[in-house]
Amino acid sequence: MPHLTIEYSANLPHYPEAETLTALNAALCAHPQVQDEADLKTRFIVADSFEIGIAPANRAFVHAQLRLLAGRTPEAKKELSDLIAAVLRERTPRPQGVMVQLSVEIVDMDRDSYAKERL
Amino acid sequence: MPHLTIEYSANLPHYPEAETLTALNAALCAHPQVQDEADLKTRFIVADSFEIGIAPANRAFVHAQLRLLAGRTPEAKKELSDLIAAVLRERTPRPQGVMVQLSVEIVDMDRDSYAKERL
Amino acid sequence: MPHLTIEYSANLPHYPEAETLTALNAALCAHPQVQDEADLKTRFIVADSFEIGIAPANRAFVHAQLRLLAGRTPEAKKELSDLIAAVLRERTPRPQGVMVQLSVEIVDMDRDSYAKERL
């Protein structure tokens, strides 16, 4: 059930999406909170139209959002967040002269109304 | 006010988006929780860059997220989730040899800070 | 840390994204809840495939979602929501014969598991 979405600004070209997807899924599926590896669905989104702050600076971002069924402990959520940050820290391009912000957010999904099946 | 977003992986080509949009809106607007049909805003997103789990299997997903102002009962939320799942179950392509996961998530939106108007 | 995403339906062509990004960031960074202007990351998404309600009417939408670390007062969240609505009300195209809905949603992000760094 975990849904992971990685969004990055379009001024980070040549983002190694394929290898980052593989690295993220490997890292998360090794964590005990992900019980069935097939449940982890990870995707990339590129933000083509964006602006960061108000200063005339050269800035970029990469933001991860992991959505999990509610019930994880704060410790488990922090561990998952740190795992994701570690993978993105290593793989995110750092173009010269660009300040790159990395952030990771964990979201609880409502368990009672969640529907899930394999077609 | 309901916002419905359907996301699916790009290995589900020929997804019948137009007829699924019509079917989703018809199903949800017939439910008493949707009081003004014009409020229901449904959209599709295609995930072009994705990976599911770590096994070398052929996998796809379709994930629906319905965002509602907070205050619905758990029963109402489950009903809406089931309605959406039923429409998607019927319309989602099932390419041969591909394991397709379907999921539906209901999200409460903060009521006090929600702004809404018609321009 | 604030993440602002503006989504609009593709039947609002010529949306002035660049000037709206600038206006949104200027308005929000002037608010005391945004302490470091560089933290505000704003982006646009266009919904190409969408349907609003079930009537055969010509309808469009623009929806803003602002994600903030939890802990803001309801008053602060309402102020931020109103600021965003004011900018979008002024800048959103209103094609003749199209009913345009504007909405703004504020989302609390889990503070304990949030990760953030500059690369």
Short mmCIF file of C-alpha atoms in Angstrom, two decimals:
data_model
loop_
_atom_site.label_atom_id
_atom_site.label_comp_id
_atom_site.label_asym_id
_atom_site.label_seq_id
_atom_site.Cartn_x
_atom_site.Cartn_y
_atom_site.Cartn_z
CA MET A 1 0.00 0.00 0.00
CA PRO A 2 2.74 2.55 0.30
CA HIS A 3 2.50 5.21 -2.36
CA LEU A 4 5.68 7.17 -2.96
CA THR A 5 5.77 10.20 -5.24
CA ILE A 6 8.95 12.08 -6.01
CA GLU A 7 8.51 15.52 -7.52
CA TYR A 8 11.38 17.65 -8.77
CA SER A 9 11.73 20.98 -10.48
CA ALA A 10 12.56 20.91 -14.18
CA ASN A 11 15.85 22.75 -13.67
CA LEU A 12 17.33 19.46 -12.45
CA PRO A 13 17.80 17.91 -15.89
CA HIS A 14 19.19 14.44 -16.39
CA TYR A 15 17.66 13.31 -13.11
CA PRO A 16 18.49 9.58 -13.02
CA GLU A 17 14.88 8.53 -12.55
CA ALA A 18 15.21 4.87 -13.41
CA GLU A 19 18.10 4.12 -11.09
CA THR A 20 16.58 6.26 -8.33
CA LEU A 21 13.30 4.35 -8.56
CA THR A 22 15.21 1.11 -8.19
CA ALA A 23 17.26 2.43 -5.27
CA LEU A 24 14.22 3.84 -3.46
CA ASN A 25 12.26 0.63 -3.77
CA ALA A 26 15.23 -1.47 -2.68
CA ALA A 27 15.76 0.71 0.40
CA LEU A 28 12.11 0.80 1.43
CA CYS A 29 11.34 -2.86 0.74
CA ALA A 30 14.19 -3.79 3.08
CA HIS A 31 12.39 -2.00 5.91
CA PRO A 32 10.08 -4.14 8.08
CA GLN A 33 7.19 -1.69 7.59
CA VAL A 34 6.90 -2.74 3.95
CA GLN A 35 5.62 -6.27 4.23
CA ASP A 36 4.86 -7.05 0.61
CA GLU A 37 7.31 -5.54 -1.85
CA ALA A 38 4.68 -5.54 -4.60
CA ASP A 39 2.68 -3.00 -2.62
CA LEU A 40 5.21 -0.21 -3.02
CA LYS A 41 4.27 2.04 -5.91
CA THR A 42 6.84 4.75 -6.64
CA ARG A 43 6.59 7.43 -9.32
CA PHE A 44 8.25 10.62 -10.50
CA ILE A 45 6.61 13.90 -11.41
CA VAL A 46 8.47 16.80 -13.01
CA ALA A 47 7.36 20.33 -12.11
CA ASP A 48 7.83 22.29 -15.32
CA SER A 49 6.31 25.53 -14.06
CA PHE A 50 7.52 26.55 -10.61
CA GLU A 51 9.02 29.33 -8.50
CA ILE A 52 10.89 29.11 -5.22
CA GLY A 53 10.66 32.12 -2.92
CA ILE A 54 11.05 35.70 -4.09
CA ALA A 55 14.81 36.25 -4.42
CA PRO A 56 16.37 36.27 -7.91
CA ALA A 57 18.34 33.15 -7.06
CA ASN A 58 18.84 29.92 -8.94
CA ARG A 59 16.94 27.34 -6.94
CA ALA A 60 15.64 23.83 -7.40
CA PHE A 61 13.73 21.33 -5.31
CA VAL A 62 13.05 17.65 -4.95
CA HIS A 63 10.17 16.64 -2.70
CA ALA A 64 9.11 13.13 -1.72
CA GLN A 65 5.74 12.19 -0.36
CA LEU A 66 5.18 8.74 1.12
CA ARG A 67 1.56 7.80 1.83
CA LEU A 68 1.05 4.94 4.29
CA LEU A 69 -1.98 3.47 6.01
CA ALA A 70 -2.29 5.12 9.41
CA GLY A 71 -0.95 3.31 12.45
CA ARG A 72 2.81 3.47 12.08
CA THR A 73 4.77 4.74 15.07
CA PRO A 74 6.49 8.12 14.86
CA GLU A 75 9.80 6.26 14.99
CA ALA A 76 8.94 4.07 12.01
CA LYS A 77 7.80 7.09 10.03
CA LYS A 78 10.99 8.95 10.77
CA GLU A 79 13.06 5.94 9.70
CA LEU A 80 11.23 5.71 6.39
CA SER A 81 11.63 9.43 5.84
CA ASP A 82 15.36 9.20 6.51
CA LEU A 83 15.73 6.24 4.16
CA ILE A 84 14.11 8.17 1.34
CA ALA A 85 16.19 11.26 2.05
CA ALA A 86 19.37 9.21 1.96
CA VAL A 87 18.61 7.81 -1.49
CA LEU A 88 17.62 11.19 -2.90
CA ARG A 89 20.62 12.95 -1.34
CA GLU A 90 22.91 10.60 -3.19
CA ARG A 91 21.15 10.63 -6.57
CA THR A 92 19.77 14.14 -7.03
CA PRO A 93 21.76 16.22 -9.54
CA ARG A 94 23.41 19.35 -8.16
CA PRO A 95 23.89 21.72 -11.06
CA GLN A 96 26.59 24.32 -10.45
CA GLY A 97 25.25 27.54 -8.98
CA VAL A 98 21.86 26.06 -8.13
CA MET A 99 20.67 25.74 -4.52
CA VAL A 100 18.79 22.43 -4.29
CA GLN A 101 16.28 21.78 -1.51
CA LEU A 102 15.37 18.24 -0.57
CA SER A 103 12.32 17.41 1.56
CA VAL A 104 10.45 14.27 2.55
CA GLU A 105 6.93 14.09 3.90
CA ILE A 106 5.09 11.14 5.39
CA VAL A 107 1.29 11.08 5.11
CA ASP A 108 -1.12 8.86 7.01
CA MET A 109 -3.92 7.46 4.87
CA ASP A 110 -7.30 6.69 6.41
CA ARG A 111 -7.36 2.97 7.00
CA ASP A 112 -11.09 2.34 7.28
CA SER A 113 -12.03 3.76 3.91
CA TYR A 114 -9.01 2.52 1.98
CA ALA A 115 -9.89 0.09 -0.79
CA LYS A 116 -7.36 -2.20 -2.36
CA GLU A 117 -7.49 -5.15 -4.70
CA ARG A 118 -5.67 -6.85 -7.52
CA LEU A 119 -7.54 -6.92 -10.80
CA MET B 1 -16.15 20.39 -3.17
CA PRO B 2 -15.09 16.82 -3.75
CA HIS B 3 -11.82 16.56 -5.63
CA LEU B 4 -11.20 13.21 -7.28
CA THR B 5 -7.87 12.37 -8.90
CA ILE B 6 -7.24 9.10 -10.71
CA GLU B 7 -3.63 8.24 -11.34
CA TYR B 8 -2.50 5.27 -13.39
CA SER B 9 0.77 3.89 -14.60
CA ALA B 10 1.61 4.43 -18.25
CA ASN B 11 1.73 0.71 -18.97
CA LEU B 12 -2.08 0.75 -19.02
CA PRO B 13 -2.44 2.23 -22.49
CA HIS B 14 -5.80 3.00 -24.05
CA TYR B 15 -7.27 3.73 -20.63
CA PRO B 16 -10.82 4.86 -21.45
CA GLU B 17 -10.46 8.15 -19.59
CA ALA B 18 -13.44 9.97 -21.03
CA GLU B 19 -15.99 7.27 -20.35
CA THR B 20 -14.47 6.56 -16.93
CA LEU B 21 -14.74 10.23 -15.98
CA THR B 22 -18.40 10.17 -16.95
CA ALA B 23 -19.03 6.94 -15.07
CA LEU B 24 -17.24 8.12 -11.93
CA ASN B 25 -19.11 11.39 -11.83
CA ALA B 26 -22.44 9.67 -12.45
CA ALA B 27 -21.81 7.18 -9.64
CA LEU B 28 -20.64 9.77 -7.11
CA CYS B 29 -23.25 12.41 -7.91
CA ALA B 30 -25.94 9.84 -7.24
CA HIS B 31 -24.64 9.50 -3.67
CA PRO B 32 -26.29 11.74 -1.04
CA GLN B 33 -22.89 13.00 0.14
CA VAL B 34 -22.46 14.92 -3.11
CA GLN B 35 -25.09 17.61 -2.80
CA ASP B 36 -24.23 19.78 -5.80
CA GLU B 37 -23.10 17.82 -8.83
CA ALA B 38 -21.16 20.83 -10.12
CA ASP B 39 -18.84 20.56 -7.13
CA LEU B 40 -17.31 17.25 -8.18
CA LYS B 41 -14.05 17.82 -10.01
CA THR B 42 -12.49 14.65 -11.40
CA ARG B 43 -9.22 14.38 -13.28
CA PHE B 44 -6.73 11.83 -14.60
CA ILE B 45 -2.97 11.82 -14.21
CA VAL B 46 -0.69 9.40 -16.01
CA ALA B 47 2.47 8.26 -14.22
CA ASP B 48 5.04 7.93 -16.99
CA SER B 49 7.99 7.16 -14.75
CA PHE B 50 7.25 4.57 -12.06
CA GLU B 51 8.33 1.33 -10.45
CA ILE B 52 6.32 -1.13 -8.39
CA GLY B 53 8.23 -3.16 -5.82
CA ILE B 54 11.52 -4.87 -6.52
CA ALA B 55 10.63 -8.07 -8.38
CA PRO B 56 11.21 -8.24 -12.15
CA ALA B 57 7.46 -8.55 -12.72
CA ASN B 58 5.13 -6.77 -15.07
CA ARG B 59 2.99 -4.60 -12.82
CA ALA B 60 0.66 -1.65 -13.17
CA PHE B 61 -1.45 0.45 -10.83
CA VAL B 62 -4.45 2.70 -10.75
CA HIS B 63 -4.93 4.82 -7.64
CA ALA B 64 -7.85 7.09 -6.83
CA GLN B 65 -7.79 9.85 -4.26
CA LEU B 66 -11.01 11.53 -3.21
CA ARG B 67 -10.63 14.69 -1.13
CA LEU B 68 -13.70 15.75 0.86
CA LEU B 69 -14.33 18.36 3.50
CA ALA B 70 -13.93 16.71 6.90
CA GLY B 71 -17.03 15.57 8.73
CA ARG B 72 -18.25 12.56 6.78
CA THR B 73 -18.93 9.40 8.76
CA PRO B 74 -16.63 6.41 8.31
CA GLU B 75 -19.58 4.62 6.70
CA ALA B 76 -20.12 7.34 4.12
CA LYS B 77 -16.43 7.40 3.30
CA LYS B 78 -16.34 3.65 2.83
CA GLU B 79 -19.37 3.81 0.55
CA LEU B 80 -17.75 6.46 -1.63
CA SER B 81 -14.53 4.48 -1.75
CA ASP B 82 -16.42 1.36 -2.82
CA LEU B 83 -18.31 3.27 -5.49
CA ILE B 84 -15.08 4.52 -7.01
CA ALA B 85 -13.47 1.09 -6.83
CA ALA B 86 -16.46 -0.44 -8.62
CA VAL B 87 -16.22 1.97 -11.54
CA LEU B 88 -12.47 1.54 -11.86
CA ARG B 89 -12.65 -2.23 -11.54
CA GLU B 90 -14.95 -2.33 -14.52
CA ARG B 91 -13.10 0.13 -16.74
CA THR B 92 -9.40 -0.34 -16.05
CA PRO B 93 -7.56 -2.16 -18.84
CA ARG B 94 -5.98 -5.49 -17.89
CA PRO B 95 -3.18 -6.13 -20.33
CA GLN B 96 -2.22 -9.78 -20.61
CA GLY B 97 0.58 -10.75 -18.25
CA VAL B 98 0.36 -7.56 -16.22
CA MET B 99 -0.64 -7.59 -12.55
CA VAL B 100 -2.82 -4.50 -12.00
CA GLN B 101 -3.32 -3.05 -8.52
CA LEU B 102 -6.31 -0.86 -7.79
CA SER B 103 -6.52 1.33 -4.70
CA VAL B 104 -8.82 4.07 -3.45
CA GLU B 105 -8.03 6.58 -0.73
CA ILE B 106 -10.36 9.05 0.98
CA VAL B 107 -8.82 12.24 2.37
CA ASP B 108 -10.40 14.69 4.79
CA MET B 109 -9.79 18.33 3.92
CA ASP B 110 -9.62 20.95 6.67
CA ARG B 111 -12.99 22.65 6.66
CA ASP B 112 -12.16 25.89 8.48
CA SER B 113 -9.45 27.01 6.10
CA TYR B 114 -11.06 25.80 2.89
CA ALA B 115 -11.86 28.60 0.47
CA LYS B 116 -14.31 28.18 -2.38
CA GLU B 117 -15.99 30.50 -4.82
CA ARG B 118 -17.24 30.77 -8.37
CA LEU B 119 -15.47 33.37 -10.47
CA MET C 1 8.79 24.35 3.99
CA PRO C 2 5.51 25.47 2.51
CA HIS C 3 4.62 23.57 -0.62
CA LEU C 4 2.05 25.25 -2.83
CA THR C 5 0.56 23.50 -5.84
CA ILE C 6 -1.88 25.17 -8.19
CA GLU C 7 -3.82 22.88 -10.47
CA TYR C 8 -6.14 24.11 -13.22
CA SER C 9 -8.20 22.53 -15.92
CA ALA C 10 -6.85 22.75 -19.46
CA ASN C 11 -9.86 24.72 -20.68
CA LEU C 12 -8.31 27.81 -19.04
CA PRO C 13 -5.74 28.48 -21.76
CA HIS C 14 -3.25 31.30 -21.54
CA TYR C 15 -3.17 31.04 -17.78
CA PRO C 16 -0.53 33.60 -16.78
CA GLU C 17 1.52 31.08 -14.81
CA ALA C 18 4.74 33.05 -14.53
CA GLU C 19 3.20 36.23 -13.18
CA THR C 20 0.85 34.27 -10.92
CA LEU C 21 3.78 32.36 -9.43
CA THR C 22 5.50 35.65 -8.69
CA ALA C 23 2.34 37.18 -7.22
CA LEU C 24 1.61 34.14 -5.05
CA ASN C 25 5.12 34.00 -3.65
CA ALA C 26 5.16 37.74 -2.99
CA ALA C 27 1.84 37.57 -1.14
CA LEU C 28 2.75 34.53 0.96
CA CYS C 29 6.31 35.59 1.77
CA ALA C 30 4.93 38.84 3.20
CA HIS C 31 2.95 36.81 5.73
CA PRO C 32 4.64 36.19 9.11
CA GLN C 33 3.99 32.43 8.86
CA VAL C 34 6.56 32.19 6.06
CA GLN C 35 9.79 32.88 7.86
CA ASP C 36 12.31 32.09 5.14
CA GLU C 37 11.20 33.09 1.65
CA ALA C 38 13.44 30.45 0.09
CA ASP C 39 11.30 27.77 1.70
CA LEU C 40 8.23 28.49 -0.37
CA LYS C 41 8.06 26.16 -3.34
CA THR C 42 5.17 26.91 -5.71
CA ARG C 43 4.28 25.00 -8.86
CA PHE C 44 1.55 24.66 -11.48
CA ILE C 45 -0.07 21.50 -12.79
CA VAL C 46 -2.45 21.44 -15.75
CA ALA C 47 -5.26 18.87 -15.70
CA ASP C 48 -5.62 17.83 -19.33
CA SER C 49 -8.18 15.11 -18.74
CA PHE C 50 -10.99 16.14 -16.41
CA GLU C 51 -14.75 16.35 -15.92
CA ILE C 52 -16.74 18.53 -13.56
CA GLY C 53 -20.10 17.20 -12.43
CA ILE C 54 -22.63 15.58 -14.72
CA ALA C 55 -24.41 18.47 -16.45
CA PRO C 56 -23.52 19.31 -20.06
CA ALA C 57 -22.13 22.68 -18.97
CA ASN C 58 -18.89 24.42 -19.77
CA ARG C 59 -16.94 24.36 -16.54
CA ALA C 60 -13.39 24.90 -15.39
CA PHE C 61 -11.54 24.81 -12.10
CA VAL C 62 -8.46 26.10 -10.39
CA HIS C 63 -7.49 24.45 -7.11
CA ALA C 64 -4.66 25.42 -4.78
CA GLN C 65 -3.17 23.18 -2.13
CA LEU C 66 -0.81 24.63 0.45
CA ARG C 67 1.04 22.10 2.60
CA LEU C 68 2.50 23.42 5.86
CA LEU C 69 4.11 21.79 8.86
CA ALA C 70 1.40 21.20 11.47
CA GLY C 71 1.03 23.68 14.27
CA ARG C 72 -0.43 26.77 12.65
CA THR C 73 -3.53 28.26 14.24
CA PRO C 74 -6.84 28.03 12.41
CA GLU C 75 -6.69 31.82 12.02
CA ALA C 76 -3.28 31.72 10.35
CA LYS C 77 -4.40 28.96 8.01
CA LYS C 78 -7.50 30.90 7.02
CA GLU C 79 -5.40 34.00 6.34
CA LEU C 80 -3.05 32.07 4.08
CA SER C 81 -5.98 30.49 2.28
CA ASP C 82 -7.54 33.90 1.71
CA LEU C 83 -4.26 35.34 0.44
CA ILE C 84 -3.96 32.60 -2.15
CA ALA C 85 -7.60 32.95 -3.19
CA ALA C 86 -7.13 36.69 -3.67
CA VAL C 87 -4.19 36.23 -6.03
CA LEU C 88 -5.92 33.50 -8.03
CA ARG C 89 -9.21 35.42 -8.21
CA GLU C 90 -7.39 38.28 -9.86
CA ARG C 91 -5.25 36.28 -12.29
CA THR C 92 -7.34 33.30 -13.35
CA PRO C 93 -8.70 33.61 -16.90
CA ARG C 94 -12.48 33.69 -17.23
CA PRO C 95 -13.32 32.52 -20.71
CA GLN C 96 -16.74 33.63 -21.88
CA GLY C 97 -19.46 31.12 -21.18
CA VAL C 98 -17.31 29.05 -18.81
CA MET C 99 -18.17 28.70 -15.14
CA VAL C 100 -14.86 28.75 -13.25
CA GLN C 101 -14.56 27.32 -9.73
CA LEU C 102 -11.76 28.44 -7.46
CA SER C 103 -10.82 26.53 -4.30
CA VAL C 104 -7.98 26.63 -1.79
CA GLU C 105 -7.06 23.88 0.64
CA ILE C 106 -4.59 23.98 3.52
CA VAL C 107 -2.93 20.71 4.55
CA ASP C 108 -1.01 20.02 7.74
CA MET C 109 2.16 18.00 7.23
CA ASP C 110 3.42 15.69 9.98
CA ARG C 111 6.20 17.59 11.68
CA ASP C 112 8.06 14.73 13.39
CA SER C 113 8.74 12.73 10.27
CA TYR C 114 9.41 15.66 7.94
CA ALA C 115 12.94 15.70 6.55
CA LYS C 116 14.48 18.79 5.03
CA GLU C 117 17.95 19.79 3.93
CA ARG C 118 19.85 21.79 1.37
CA LEU C 119 22.08 19.76 -0.87
#
